[in-house]
Amino acid sequence: MCSGSFAKCLGITLIPLSIVCVLCNILLFFPGGKPVAKEHITEQVWYFGGILGSGVLMIFPALVFLGLKNNDCCGCCGNESCGRRFAMLSSILFAAVGVVGAGYSVIVSAVAINHGPKCLVFQNNTELWTTPFSNGDYLSNHTAWSQCLEPANVVSWHLSLFSVLLVMGLIQIALCAVQVINGLLGALCGDCCGCCGGSEGSV
């Protein structure tokens, strides 16, 4: 498969992943599936890891990857091959942007999973909104989830959505890393490495 076609496949894959991440981040603003006051929303949700990191910043490299297949830039002095190689090389920069964005989302998600959700708890004969868990100690202790009185099912909601963001972010990083390699190959031997040797050898 030519490097441009392969990059297009990566771009097609990244777009639905980005949409899923944006939706997950939006759903996190409704803990337990219910609207709450903004001060009762978990802090990490406001970092917009899914919306900005794995969403907006991932759209740019995805669109660039999609356009590489049809790139008809004349490039250097009318040399189309040179233009395509430069396009593949420039795609590495956008892949790096994707890695940064997805990496940000992964870090935010990991921190959020470790800290747990903000919820209403009964502590010292008082009801207050706080983050009752620390260092991920609730992950293997499901009985501790009952500390959260409201919103209902907030722990499973929080854990499920941030886990999806974490996994999606890791997949996005992997795809962008693959494009870095693909971009290098495309820059070195042209759009189709299989055709490169033959065409250059016949000259």
PDB file of C-alpha atoms in Angstrom:
ATOM      1  CA  MET A   1       0.000   0.000   0.000  1.00  0.00           C
ATOM      2  CA  CYS A   2       1.245   3.476  -0.890  1.00  0.00           C
ATOM      3  CA  SER A   3       2.130   5.776   1.990  1.00  0.00           C
ATOM      4  CA  GLY A   4      -0.525   8.310   0.930  1.00  0.00           C
ATOM      5  CA  SER A   5      -3.279   5.680   0.912  1.00  0.00           C
ATOM      6  CA  PHE A   6      -2.130   4.327   4.261  1.00  0.00           C
ATOM      7  CA  ALA A   7      -2.148   7.840   5.753  1.00  0.00           C
ATOM      8  CA  LYS A   8      -5.703   8.289   4.478  1.00  0.00           C
ATOM      9  CA  CYS A   9      -6.731   5.105   6.316  1.00  0.00           C
ATOM     10  CA  LEU A  10      -5.185   6.504   9.500  1.00  0.00           C
ATOM     11  CA  GLY A  11      -7.071   9.768   9.045  1.00  0.00           C
ATOM     12  CA  ILE A  12     -10.370   7.948   8.532  1.00  0.00           C
ATOM     13  CA  THR A  13      -9.735   6.022  11.761  1.00  0.00           C
ATOM     14  CA  LEU A  14      -8.771   9.087  13.800  1.00  0.00           C
ATOM     15  CA  ILE A  15     -11.935  11.063  13.066  1.00  0.00           C
ATOM     16  CA  PRO A  16     -14.450   8.696  14.758  1.00  0.00           C
ATOM     17  CA  LEU A  17     -12.036   8.266  17.674  1.00  0.00           C
ATOM     18  CA  SER A  18     -11.976  12.042  18.098  1.00  0.00           C
ATOM     19  CA  ILE A  19     -15.769  12.215  18.013  1.00  0.00           C
ATOM     20  CA  VAL A  20     -16.014   9.514  20.687  1.00  0.00           C
ATOM     21  CA  CYS A  21     -13.564  11.419  22.916  1.00  0.00           C
ATOM     22  CA  VAL A  22     -15.485  14.675  22.559  1.00  0.00           C
ATOM     23  CA  LEU A  23     -18.759  12.926  23.435  1.00  0.00           C
ATOM     24  CA  CYS A  24     -17.189  11.247  26.473  1.00  0.00           C
ATOM     25  CA  ASN A  25     -15.884  14.567  27.747  1.00  0.00           C
ATOM     26  CA  ILE A  26     -19.300  16.172  27.290  1.00  0.00           C
ATOM     27  CA  LEU A  27     -21.011  13.311  29.154  1.00  0.00           C
ATOM     28  CA  LEU A  28     -18.604  13.798  32.059  1.00  0.00           C
ATOM     29  CA  PHE A  29     -20.225  17.188  32.651  1.00  0.00           C
ATOM     30  CA  PHE A  30     -23.336  15.223  33.640  1.00  0.00           C
ATOM     31  CA  PRO A  31     -22.067  12.876  36.398  1.00  0.00           C
ATOM     32  CA  GLY A  32     -24.314   9.861  36.731  1.00  0.00           C
ATOM     33  CA  GLY A  33     -26.221  11.140  33.701  1.00  0.00           C
ATOM     34  CA  LYS A  34     -27.710  14.037  35.661  1.00  0.00           C
ATOM     35  CA  PRO A  35     -27.050  17.793  35.506  1.00  0.00           C
ATOM     36  CA  VAL A  36     -25.319  19.187  38.592  1.00  0.00           C
ATOM     37  CA  ALA A  37     -23.930  22.554  39.653  1.00  0.00           C
ATOM     38  CA  LYS A  38     -20.618  23.339  37.970  1.00  0.00           C
ATOM     39  CA  GLU A  39     -18.777  23.368  41.312  1.00  0.00           C
ATOM     40  CA  HIS A  40     -19.837  19.733  41.802  1.00  0.00           C
ATOM     41  CA  ILE A  41     -18.168  18.563  38.600  1.00  0.00           C
ATOM     42  CA  THR A  42     -14.865  16.719  38.937  1.00  0.00           C
ATOM     43  CA  GLU A  43     -11.911  19.074  38.414  1.00  0.00           C
ATOM     44  CA  GLN A  44     -10.250  17.043  35.654  1.00  0.00           C
ATOM     45  CA  VAL A  45     -13.365  17.321  33.477  1.00  0.00           C
ATOM     46  CA  TRP A  46     -12.687  21.050  33.162  1.00  0.00           C
ATOM     47  CA  TYR A  47      -9.265  20.329  31.662  1.00  0.00           C
ATOM     48  CA  PHE A  48     -11.103  19.306  28.460  1.00  0.00           C
ATOM     49  CA  GLY A  49      -8.769  16.411  27.725  1.00  0.00           C
ATOM     50  CA  GLY A  50     -11.292  14.722  25.451  1.00  0.00           C
ATOM     51  CA  ILE A  51     -12.540  17.896  23.764  1.00  0.00           C
ATOM     52  CA  LEU A  52      -9.250  19.723  23.204  1.00  0.00           C
ATOM     53  CA  GLY A  53      -6.574  17.031  23.424  1.00  0.00           C
ATOM     54  CA  SER A  54      -8.099  14.010  21.693  1.00  0.00           C
ATOM     55  CA  GLY A  55     -10.733  16.085  19.905  1.00  0.00           C
ATOM     56  CA  VAL A  56      -9.800  19.432  18.403  1.00  0.00           C
ATOM     57  CA  LEU A  57      -6.030  18.877  18.249  1.00  0.00           C
ATOM     58  CA  MET A  58      -6.579  15.463  16.649  1.00  0.00           C
ATOM     59  CA  ILE A  59      -8.809  16.824  13.870  1.00  0.00           C
ATOM     60  CA  PHE A  60      -5.897  18.733  12.286  1.00  0.00           C
ATOM     61  CA  PRO A  61      -3.610  15.719  11.733  1.00  0.00           C
ATOM     62  CA  ALA A  62      -6.622  13.596  10.702  1.00  0.00           C
ATOM     63  CA  LEU A  63      -7.548  16.072   7.937  1.00  0.00           C
ATOM     64  CA  VAL A  64      -3.923  16.315   6.814  1.00  0.00           C
ATOM     65  CA  PHE A  65      -3.630  12.517   6.634  1.00  0.00           C
ATOM     66  CA  LEU A  66      -6.852  12.360   4.610  1.00  0.00           C
ATOM     67  CA  GLY A  67      -5.499  14.880   2.103  1.00  0.00           C
ATOM     68  CA  LEU A  68      -2.160  13.162   1.515  1.00  0.00           C
ATOM     69  CA  LYS A  69      -3.668  10.611  -0.881  1.00  0.00           C
ATOM     70  CA  ASN A  70      -4.896  13.351  -3.238  1.00  0.00           C
ATOM     71  CA  ASN A  71      -1.961  15.708  -2.760  1.00  0.00           C
ATOM     72  CA  ASP A  72      -0.970  16.930  -6.229  1.00  0.00           C
ATOM     73  CA  CYS A  73       1.503  19.602  -5.161  1.00  0.00           C
ATOM     74  CA  CYS A  74       4.036  20.244  -7.920  1.00  0.00           C
ATOM     75  CA  GLY A  75       6.729  20.582  -5.290  1.00  0.00           C
ATOM     76  CA  CYS A  76      10.285  21.367  -6.302  1.00  0.00           C
ATOM     77  CA  CYS A  77      10.605  22.978  -9.723  1.00  0.00           C
ATOM     78  CA  GLY A  78       7.582  21.110 -11.055  1.00  0.00           C
ATOM     79  CA  ASN A  79       8.760  17.735  -9.723  1.00  0.00           C
ATOM     80  CA  GLU A  80       5.574  16.084  -8.438  1.00  0.00           C
ATOM     81  CA  SER A  81       7.502  13.350  -6.591  1.00  0.00           C
ATOM     82  CA  CYS A  82       9.395  15.995  -4.657  1.00  0.00           C
ATOM     83  CA  GLY A  83       6.135  17.707  -3.732  1.00  0.00           C
ATOM     84  CA  ARG A  84       4.585  14.490  -2.478  1.00  0.00           C
ATOM     85  CA  ARG A  85       7.675  13.672  -0.439  1.00  0.00           C
ATOM     86  CA  PHE A  86       7.586  17.093   1.167  1.00  0.00           C
ATOM     87  CA  ALA A  87       3.890  16.589   1.977  1.00  0.00           C
ATOM     88  CA  MET A  88       4.670  13.256   3.647  1.00  0.00           C
ATOM     89  CA  LEU A  89       7.490  14.884   5.595  1.00  0.00           C
ATOM     90  CA  SER A  90       5.250  17.726   6.757  1.00  0.00           C
ATOM     91  CA  SER A  91       2.658  15.181   7.919  1.00  0.00           C
ATOM     92  CA  ILE A  92       5.154  14.133  10.596  1.00  0.00           C
ATOM     93  CA  LEU A  93       4.749  17.560  12.236  1.00  0.00           C
ATOM     94  CA  PHE A  94       0.978  17.164  12.336  1.00  0.00           C
ATOM     95  CA  ALA A  95       1.391  13.640  13.681  1.00  0.00           C
ATOM     96  CA  ALA A  96       3.478  15.154  16.484  1.00  0.00           C
ATOM     97  CA  VAL A  97       0.634  17.587  17.213  1.00  0.00           C
ATOM     98  CA  GLY A  98      -1.680  14.592  17.443  1.00  0.00           C
ATOM     99  CA  VAL A  99       0.662  12.823  19.846  1.00  0.00           C
ATOM    100  CA  VAL A 100       0.791  15.909  22.073  1.00  0.00           C
ATOM    101  CA  GLY A 101      -3.001  16.274  22.071  1.00  0.00           C
ATOM    102  CA  ALA A 102      -3.698  12.609  22.740  1.00  0.00           C
ATOM    103  CA  GLY A 103      -0.929  12.500  25.331  1.00  0.00           C
ATOM    104  CA  TYR A 104      -2.560  15.395  27.165  1.00  0.00           C
ATOM    105  CA  SER A 105      -5.872  13.543  27.170  1.00  0.00           C
ATOM    106  CA  VAL A 106      -4.211  10.355  28.447  1.00  0.00           C
ATOM    107  CA  ILE A 107      -2.512  12.196  31.314  1.00  0.00           C
ATOM    108  CA  VAL A 108      -5.711  13.994  32.340  1.00  0.00           C
ATOM    109  CA  SER A 109      -7.669  10.722  32.182  1.00  0.00           C
ATOM    110  CA  ALA A 110      -5.083   8.824  34.221  1.00  0.00           C
ATOM    111  CA  VAL A 111      -5.072  11.517  36.909  1.00  0.00           C
ATOM    112  CA  ALA A 112      -8.882  11.590  36.972  1.00  0.00           C
ATOM    113  CA  ILE A 113      -9.093   7.807  37.326  1.00  0.00           C
ATOM    114  CA  ASN A 114      -6.541   7.892  40.125  1.00  0.00           C
ATOM    115  CA  HIS A 115      -8.298  10.664  42.068  1.00  0.00           C
ATOM    116  CA  GLY A 116     -11.839   9.453  41.491  1.00  0.00           C
ATOM    117  CA  PRO A 117     -14.987  11.565  41.093  1.00  0.00           C
ATOM    118  CA  LYS A 118     -16.281  14.447  43.147  1.00  0.00           C
ATOM    119  CA  CYS A 119     -19.482  13.455  44.929  1.00  0.00           C
ATOM    120  CA  LEU A 120     -21.670  14.097  47.952  1.00  0.00           C
ATOM    121  CA  VAL A 121     -20.435  12.271  51.050  1.00  0.00           C
ATOM    122  CA  PHE A 122     -21.401  12.200  54.706  1.00  0.00           C
ATOM    123  CA  GLN A 123     -18.329  13.120  56.731  1.00  0.00           C
ATOM    124  CA  ASN A 124     -18.014  14.303  60.330  1.00  0.00           C
ATOM    125  CA  ASN A 125     -21.789  14.472  60.669  1.00  0.00           C
ATOM    126  CA  THR A 126     -21.894  16.799  57.662  1.00  0.00           C
ATOM    127  CA  GLU A 127     -22.810  16.360  54.010  1.00  0.00           C
ATOM    128  CA  LEU A 128     -20.260  17.872  51.654  1.00  0.00           C
ATOM    129  CA  TRP A 129     -19.080  17.619  48.070  1.00  0.00           C
ATOM    130  CA  THR A 130     -15.534  16.317  47.865  1.00  0.00           C
ATOM    131  CA  THR A 131     -13.269  13.741  46.274  1.00  0.00           C
ATOM    132  CA  PRO A 132     -13.321  10.937  48.859  1.00  0.00           C
ATOM    133  CA  PHE A 133     -10.833   8.673  47.117  1.00  0.00           C
ATOM    134  CA  SER A 134      -7.084   9.002  46.658  1.00  0.00           C
ATOM    135  CA  ASN A 135      -4.285   7.104  44.933  1.00  0.00           C
ATOM    136  CA  GLY A 136      -6.759   4.892  43.111  1.00  0.00           C
ATOM    137  CA  ASP A 137      -7.592   2.957  46.268  1.00  0.00           C
ATOM    138  CA  TYR A 138     -11.242   2.684  45.200  1.00  0.00           C
ATOM    139  CA  LEU A 139     -10.488   0.798  41.978  1.00  0.00           C
ATOM    140  CA  SER A 140     -10.136  -2.576  43.681  1.00  0.00           C
ATOM    141  CA  ASN A 141     -12.477  -1.788  46.574  1.00  0.00           C
ATOM    142  CA  HIS A 142     -15.995  -1.527  45.182  1.00  0.00           C
ATOM    143  CA  THR A 143     -17.511  -1.321  48.650  1.00  0.00           C
ATOM    144  CA  ALA A 144     -15.872   2.102  49.002  1.00  0.00           C
ATOM    145  CA  TRP A 145     -18.036   3.378  46.145  1.00  0.00           C
ATOM    146  CA  SER A 146     -20.964   3.549  48.544  1.00  0.00           C
ATOM    147  CA  GLN A 147     -19.310   6.594  50.150  1.00  0.00           C
ATOM    148  CA  CYS A 148     -20.666   8.623  47.250  1.00  0.00           C
ATOM    149  CA  LEU A 149     -24.297   9.395  48.063  1.00  0.00           C
ATOM    150  CA  GLU A 150     -25.000  11.577  45.038  1.00  0.00           C
ATOM    151  CA  PRO A 151     -25.081  11.604  42.061  1.00  0.00           C
ATOM    152  CA  ALA A 152     -26.223   7.995  41.731  1.00  0.00           C
ATOM    153  CA  ASN A 153     -23.717   5.689  39.993  1.00  0.00           C
ATOM    154  CA  VAL A 154     -21.238   8.547  39.726  1.00  0.00           C
ATOM    155  CA  VAL A 155     -18.203   6.315  40.371  1.00  0.00           C
ATOM    156  CA  SER A 156     -18.956   3.857  37.568  1.00  0.00           C
ATOM    157  CA  TRP A 157     -19.885   6.764  35.265  1.00  0.00           C
ATOM    158  CA  HIS A 158     -16.630   8.555  36.020  1.00  0.00           C
ATOM    159  CA  LEU A 159     -14.487   5.448  35.749  1.00  0.00           C
ATOM    160  CA  SER A 160     -16.083   4.183  32.524  1.00  0.00           C
ATOM    161  CA  LEU A 161     -15.880   7.442  30.580  1.00  0.00           C
ATOM    162  CA  PHE A 162     -12.357   8.355  31.663  1.00  0.00           C
ATOM    163  CA  SER A 163     -11.246   4.793  30.895  1.00  0.00           C
ATOM    164  CA  VAL A 164     -12.633   5.179  27.375  1.00  0.00           C
ATOM    165  CA  LEU A 165     -10.760   8.471  27.030  1.00  0.00           C
ATOM    166  CA  LEU A 166      -7.584   6.804  28.263  1.00  0.00           C
ATOM    167  CA  VAL A 167      -7.835   3.906  25.814  1.00  0.00           C
ATOM    168  CA  MET A 168      -8.842   6.130  22.887  1.00  0.00           C
ATOM    169  CA  GLY A 169      -5.934   8.451  23.629  1.00  0.00           C
ATOM    170  CA  LEU A 170      -3.469   5.572  23.630  1.00  0.00           C
ATOM    171  CA  ILE A 171      -4.841   4.335  20.306  1.00  0.00           C
ATOM    172  CA  GLN A 172      -4.530   7.838  18.850  1.00  0.00           C
ATOM    173  CA  ILE A 173      -0.918   8.069  20.023  1.00  0.00           C
ATOM    174  CA  ALA A 174      -0.165   4.718  18.403  1.00  0.00           C
ATOM    175  CA  LEU A 175      -1.780   5.759  15.092  1.00  0.00           C
ATOM    176  CA  CYS A 176       0.098   9.065  15.018  1.00  0.00           C
ATOM    177  CA  ALA A 177       3.356   7.246  15.820  1.00  0.00           C
ATOM    178  CA  VAL A 178       2.672   4.912  12.896  1.00  0.00           C
ATOM    179  CA  GLN A 179       2.181   7.947  10.657  1.00  0.00           C
ATOM    180  CA  VAL A 180       5.562   9.294  11.752  1.00  0.00           C
ATOM    181  CA  ILE A 181       7.148   6.106  10.410  1.00  0.00           C
ATOM    182  CA  ASN A 182       4.917   6.150   7.331  1.00  0.00           C
ATOM    183  CA  GLY A 183       5.776   9.789   6.704  1.00  0.00           C
ATOM    184  CA  LEU A 184       9.495   9.082   6.916  1.00  0.00           C
ATOM    185  CA  LEU A 185       9.165   6.211   4.446  1.00  0.00           C
ATOM    186  CA  GLY A 186       7.091   8.378   2.108  1.00  0.00           C
ATOM    187  CA  ALA A 187       9.619  11.212   2.319  1.00  0.00           C
ATOM    188  CA  LEU A 188      12.546   8.895   1.611  1.00  0.00           C
ATOM    189  CA  CYS A 189      11.175   6.855  -1.277  1.00  0.00           C
ATOM    190  CA  GLY A 190       8.104   8.689  -2.507  1.00  0.00           C
ATOM    191  CA  ASP A 191       4.401   7.984  -2.284  1.00  0.00           C
ATOM    192  CA  CYS A 192       4.711   4.315  -3.272  1.00  0.00           C
ATOM    193  CA  CYS A 193       7.857   2.633  -2.005  1.00  0.00           C
ATOM    194  CA  GLY A 194       7.134  -0.420  -4.103  1.00  0.00           C
ATOM    195  CA  CYS A 195       7.054   1.701  -7.271  1.00  0.00           C
ATOM    196  CA  CYS A 196       9.964   3.886  -6.254  1.00  0.00           C
ATOM    197  CA  GLY A 197      12.763   1.479  -6.954  1.00  0.00           C
ATOM    198  CA  GLY A 198      11.338   0.416 -10.283  1.00  0.00           C
ATOM    199  CA  SER A 199      10.722   3.906 -11.575  1.00  0.00           C
ATOM    200  CA  GLU A 200      14.077   5.209 -10.484  1.00  0.00           C
ATOM    201  CA  GLY A 201      15.888   2.152 -11.776  1.00  0.00           C
ATOM    202  CA  SER A 202      14.389   2.577 -15.263  1.00  0.00           C
ATOM    203  CA  VAL A 203      15.712   6.119 -15.614  1.00  0.00           C
TER     204      VAL A 203
END
